[in-house]
Structures are given as structure tokens and as C-alpha cells.
PDB file of C-alpha atoms in Angstrom:
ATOM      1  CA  UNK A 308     -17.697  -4.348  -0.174  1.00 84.00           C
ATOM      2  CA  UNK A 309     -14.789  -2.407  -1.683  1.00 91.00           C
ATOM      3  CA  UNK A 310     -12.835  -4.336  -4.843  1.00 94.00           C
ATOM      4  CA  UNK A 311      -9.085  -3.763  -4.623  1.00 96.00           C
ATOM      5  CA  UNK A 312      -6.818  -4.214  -7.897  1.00 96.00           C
ATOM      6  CA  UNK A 313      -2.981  -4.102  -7.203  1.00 97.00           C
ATOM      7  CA  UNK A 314      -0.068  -3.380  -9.683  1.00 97.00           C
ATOM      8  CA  UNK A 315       3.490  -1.989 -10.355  1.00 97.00           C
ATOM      9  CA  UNK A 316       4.999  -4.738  -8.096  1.00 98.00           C
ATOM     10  CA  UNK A 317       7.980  -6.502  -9.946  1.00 98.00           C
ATOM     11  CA  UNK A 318      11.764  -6.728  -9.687  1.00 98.00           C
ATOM     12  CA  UNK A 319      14.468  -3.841  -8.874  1.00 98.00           C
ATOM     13  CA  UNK A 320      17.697  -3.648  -8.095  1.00 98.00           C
ATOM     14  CA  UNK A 321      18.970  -2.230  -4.557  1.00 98.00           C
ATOM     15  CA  UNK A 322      18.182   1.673  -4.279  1.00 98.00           C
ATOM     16  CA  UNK A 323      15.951   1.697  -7.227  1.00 98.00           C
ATOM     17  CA  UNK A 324      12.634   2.896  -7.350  1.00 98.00           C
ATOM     18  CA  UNK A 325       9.093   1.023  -7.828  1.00 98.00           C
ATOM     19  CA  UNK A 326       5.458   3.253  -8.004  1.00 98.00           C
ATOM     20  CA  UNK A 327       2.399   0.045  -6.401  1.00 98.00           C
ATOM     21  CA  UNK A 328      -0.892   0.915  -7.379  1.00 98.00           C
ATOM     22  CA  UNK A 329      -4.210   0.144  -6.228  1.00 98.00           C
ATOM     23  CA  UNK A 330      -7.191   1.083  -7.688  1.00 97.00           C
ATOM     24  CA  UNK A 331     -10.268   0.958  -6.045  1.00 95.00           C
ATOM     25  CA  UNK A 332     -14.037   0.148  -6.701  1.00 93.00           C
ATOM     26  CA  UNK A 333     -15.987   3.570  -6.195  1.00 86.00           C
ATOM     27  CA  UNK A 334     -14.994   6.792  -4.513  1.00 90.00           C
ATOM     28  CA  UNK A 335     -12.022   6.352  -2.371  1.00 90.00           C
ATOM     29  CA  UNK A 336     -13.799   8.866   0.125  1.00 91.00           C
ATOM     30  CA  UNK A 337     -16.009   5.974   0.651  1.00 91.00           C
ATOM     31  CA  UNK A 338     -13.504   4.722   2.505  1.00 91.00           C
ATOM     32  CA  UNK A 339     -12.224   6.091   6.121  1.00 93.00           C
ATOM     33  CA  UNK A 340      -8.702   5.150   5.270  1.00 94.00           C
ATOM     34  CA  UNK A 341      -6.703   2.976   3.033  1.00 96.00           C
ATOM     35  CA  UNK A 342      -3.113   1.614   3.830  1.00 97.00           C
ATOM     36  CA  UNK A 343      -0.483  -0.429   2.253  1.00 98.00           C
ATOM     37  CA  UNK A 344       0.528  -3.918   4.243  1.00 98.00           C
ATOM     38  CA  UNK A 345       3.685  -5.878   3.653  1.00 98.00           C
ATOM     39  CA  UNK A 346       4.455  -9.724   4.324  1.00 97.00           C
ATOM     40  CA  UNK A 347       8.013 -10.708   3.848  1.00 96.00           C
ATOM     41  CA  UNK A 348       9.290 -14.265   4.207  1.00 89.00           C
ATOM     42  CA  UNK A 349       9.408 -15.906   7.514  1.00 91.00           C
ATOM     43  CA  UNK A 350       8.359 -12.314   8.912  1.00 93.00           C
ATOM     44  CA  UNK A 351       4.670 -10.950  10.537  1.00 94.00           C
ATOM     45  CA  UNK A 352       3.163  -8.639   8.588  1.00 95.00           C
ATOM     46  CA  UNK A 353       3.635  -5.204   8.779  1.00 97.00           C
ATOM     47  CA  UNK A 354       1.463  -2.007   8.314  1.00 97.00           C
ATOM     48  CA  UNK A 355       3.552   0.109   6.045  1.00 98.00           C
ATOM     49  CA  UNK A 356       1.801   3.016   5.589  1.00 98.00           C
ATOM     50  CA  UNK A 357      -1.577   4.796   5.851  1.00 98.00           C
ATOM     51  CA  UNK A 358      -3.756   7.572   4.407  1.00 97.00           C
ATOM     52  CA  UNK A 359      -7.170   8.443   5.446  1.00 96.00           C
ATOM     53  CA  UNK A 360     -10.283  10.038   3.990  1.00 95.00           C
ATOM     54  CA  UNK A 361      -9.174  13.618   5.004  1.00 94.00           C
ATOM     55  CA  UNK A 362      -5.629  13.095   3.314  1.00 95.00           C
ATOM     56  CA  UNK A 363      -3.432  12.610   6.448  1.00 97.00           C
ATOM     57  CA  UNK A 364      -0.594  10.168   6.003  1.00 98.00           C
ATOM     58  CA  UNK A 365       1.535   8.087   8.254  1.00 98.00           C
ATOM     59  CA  UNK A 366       4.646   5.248   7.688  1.00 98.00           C
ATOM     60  CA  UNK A 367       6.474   2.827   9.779  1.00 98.00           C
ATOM     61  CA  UNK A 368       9.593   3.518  10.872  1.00 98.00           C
ATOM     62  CA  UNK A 369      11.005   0.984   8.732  1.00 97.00           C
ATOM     63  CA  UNK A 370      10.257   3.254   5.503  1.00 98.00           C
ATOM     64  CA  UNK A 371       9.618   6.810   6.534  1.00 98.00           C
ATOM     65  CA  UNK A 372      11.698   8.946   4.553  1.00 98.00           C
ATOM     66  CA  UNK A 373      11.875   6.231   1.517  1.00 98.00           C
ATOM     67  CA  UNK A 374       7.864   5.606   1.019  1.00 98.00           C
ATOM     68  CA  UNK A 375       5.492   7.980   0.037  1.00 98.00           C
ATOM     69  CA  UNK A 376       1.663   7.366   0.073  1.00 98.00           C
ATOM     70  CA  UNK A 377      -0.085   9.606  -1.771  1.00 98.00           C
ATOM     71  CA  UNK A 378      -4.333   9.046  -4.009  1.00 97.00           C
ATOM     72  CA  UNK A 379      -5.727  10.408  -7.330  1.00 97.00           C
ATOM     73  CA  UNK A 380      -9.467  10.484  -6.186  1.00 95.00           C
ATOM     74  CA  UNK A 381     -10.503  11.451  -9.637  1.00 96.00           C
ATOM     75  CA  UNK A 382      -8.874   8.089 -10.286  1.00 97.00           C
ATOM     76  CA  UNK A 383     -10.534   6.013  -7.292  1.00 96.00           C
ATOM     77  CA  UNK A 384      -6.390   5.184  -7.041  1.00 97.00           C
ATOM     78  CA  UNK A 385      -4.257   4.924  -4.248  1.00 97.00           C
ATOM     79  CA  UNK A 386       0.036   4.706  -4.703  1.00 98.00           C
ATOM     80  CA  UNK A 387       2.546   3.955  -2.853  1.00 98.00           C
ATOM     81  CA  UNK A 388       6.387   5.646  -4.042  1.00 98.00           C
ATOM     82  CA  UNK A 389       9.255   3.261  -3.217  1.00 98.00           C
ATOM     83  CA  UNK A 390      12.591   5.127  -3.192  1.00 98.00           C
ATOM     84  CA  UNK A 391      15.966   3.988  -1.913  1.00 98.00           C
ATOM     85  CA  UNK A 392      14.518   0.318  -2.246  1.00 98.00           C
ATOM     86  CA  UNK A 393      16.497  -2.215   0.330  1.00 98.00           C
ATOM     87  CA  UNK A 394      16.617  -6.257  -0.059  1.00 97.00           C
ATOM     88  CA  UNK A 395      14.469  -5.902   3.753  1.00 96.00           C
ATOM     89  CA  UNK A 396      11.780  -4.614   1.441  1.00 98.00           C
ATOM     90  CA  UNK A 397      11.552  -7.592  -0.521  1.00 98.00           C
ATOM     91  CA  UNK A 398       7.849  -9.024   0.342  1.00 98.00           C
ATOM     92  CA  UNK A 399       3.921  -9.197  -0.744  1.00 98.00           C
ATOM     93  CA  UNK A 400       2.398  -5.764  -0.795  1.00 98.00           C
ATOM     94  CA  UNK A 401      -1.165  -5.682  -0.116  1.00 98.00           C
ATOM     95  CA  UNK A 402      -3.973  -2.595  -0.153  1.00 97.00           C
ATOM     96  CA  UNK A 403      -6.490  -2.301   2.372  1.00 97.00           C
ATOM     97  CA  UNK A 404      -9.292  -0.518   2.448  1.00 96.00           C
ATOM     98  CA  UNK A 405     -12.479  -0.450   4.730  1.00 92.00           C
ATOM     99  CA  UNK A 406     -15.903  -0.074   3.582  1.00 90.00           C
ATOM    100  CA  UNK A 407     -19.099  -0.185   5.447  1.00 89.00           C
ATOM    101  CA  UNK A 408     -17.328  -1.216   8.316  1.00 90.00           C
ATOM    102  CA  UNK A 409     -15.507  -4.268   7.195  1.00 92.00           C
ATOM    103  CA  UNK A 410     -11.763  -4.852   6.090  1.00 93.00           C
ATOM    104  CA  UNK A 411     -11.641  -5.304   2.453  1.00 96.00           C
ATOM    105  CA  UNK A 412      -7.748  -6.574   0.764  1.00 96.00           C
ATOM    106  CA  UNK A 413      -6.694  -6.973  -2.767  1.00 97.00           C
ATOM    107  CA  UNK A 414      -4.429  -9.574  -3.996  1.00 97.00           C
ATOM    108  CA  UNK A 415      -1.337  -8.070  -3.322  1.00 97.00           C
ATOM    109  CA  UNK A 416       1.796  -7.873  -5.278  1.00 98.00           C
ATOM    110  CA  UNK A 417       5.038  -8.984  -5.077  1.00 98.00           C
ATOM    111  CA  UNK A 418       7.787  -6.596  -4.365  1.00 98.00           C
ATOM    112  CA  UNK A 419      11.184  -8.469  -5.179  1.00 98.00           C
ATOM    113  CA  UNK A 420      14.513  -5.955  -4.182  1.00 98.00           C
ATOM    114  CA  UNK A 421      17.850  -7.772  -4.983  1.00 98.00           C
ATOM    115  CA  UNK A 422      21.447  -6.967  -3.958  1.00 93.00           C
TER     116      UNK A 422
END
């Protein structure tokens, strides 16, 4: 079982910027891939973005282009860059890891973007 510890969520205005955070018990190449999950009010939630042991990234549509996923391995930490924030990204931002074959989630953080 992987421990997850989220931060850098908060409030911003429109078009600002926010860095999340997620630092992660042991060697993130432990890990086959860890991604970043949003839930927004009244919405499903949505994978936002993705990076695996190797260092290959991916985004949803919704945020390519805005988002950047990126790791500090000597760090065990895993970020997510928010650029060009939008009131649509207003929701709970969650890590996700696997490790040993399960699913592992951290608390999340909440991810406020106001007009």
C-alpha cells in the first residue's frame, strides 16, 4: 500500500496559476503510473491527467495545453501545473497511484477557480 499526501490546492482567480502536489510513500517507480483525478460539483469524475513509470504523460481534452504533469523522483513527488485556470476547473483534486496491484488515493484537495 502506497500513502498519498496532497497539497497546493486553494483559491485563484480566473487565468491564474496553482502548482498540486503529491508526495508519495517510497519510490515513485514503485508505482506503474500515477494520475491526477478531478470531482467537480454535480459532475462524474474525471481522469485529468497521467504519467507512468517510464515518464510518458497524457491529459484530457478538457486541460491539454493548460495542465502539465510532471515528478521529482528524488522527491518520491508527483505535480500537477495549472495554467490559464477556468471556473470549470473548480473541483476536488485527487492523486492516484497503484501499488502491488491495487488502487491507492490520497485525500485530495480542493481546487476553488472564481470569476
Amino acid at each position: 500500500q502506497v500513502q498519498l499526501v496532497e497539497s497546493g490546492g486553494g483559491l485563484v482567480q480566473a487565468g491564474g496559476s496553482l502548482r498540486l502536489s503529491c508526495a508519495s510513500s517510497g519510490s515513485l517507480f514503485s508505482s506503474n503510473y500515477m494520475s491526477w483525478h478531478r470531482r467537480a460539483p454535480g459532475k462524474q469524475r474525471e481522469l485529468v491527467a497521467t504519467i507512468t513509470r517510464t515518464g510518458s504523460t497524457s491529459y484530457a481534452d478538457s486541460v491539454k495545453g493548460r495542465f502539465t504533469i510532471s515528478r521529482d523522483t528524488a522527491k518520491n513527488t508527483i505535480y500537477l501545473q495549472m495554467n490559464s485556470l477556468k471556473p470549470e476547473d473548480t473541483a476536488v483534486y485527487y492523486c492516484v497511484a497503484d501499488r502491488d496491484y491495487r488502487l491507492n488515493w490520497g485525500q485530495g484537495t480542493q481546487v476553488t477557480v472564481s470569476s
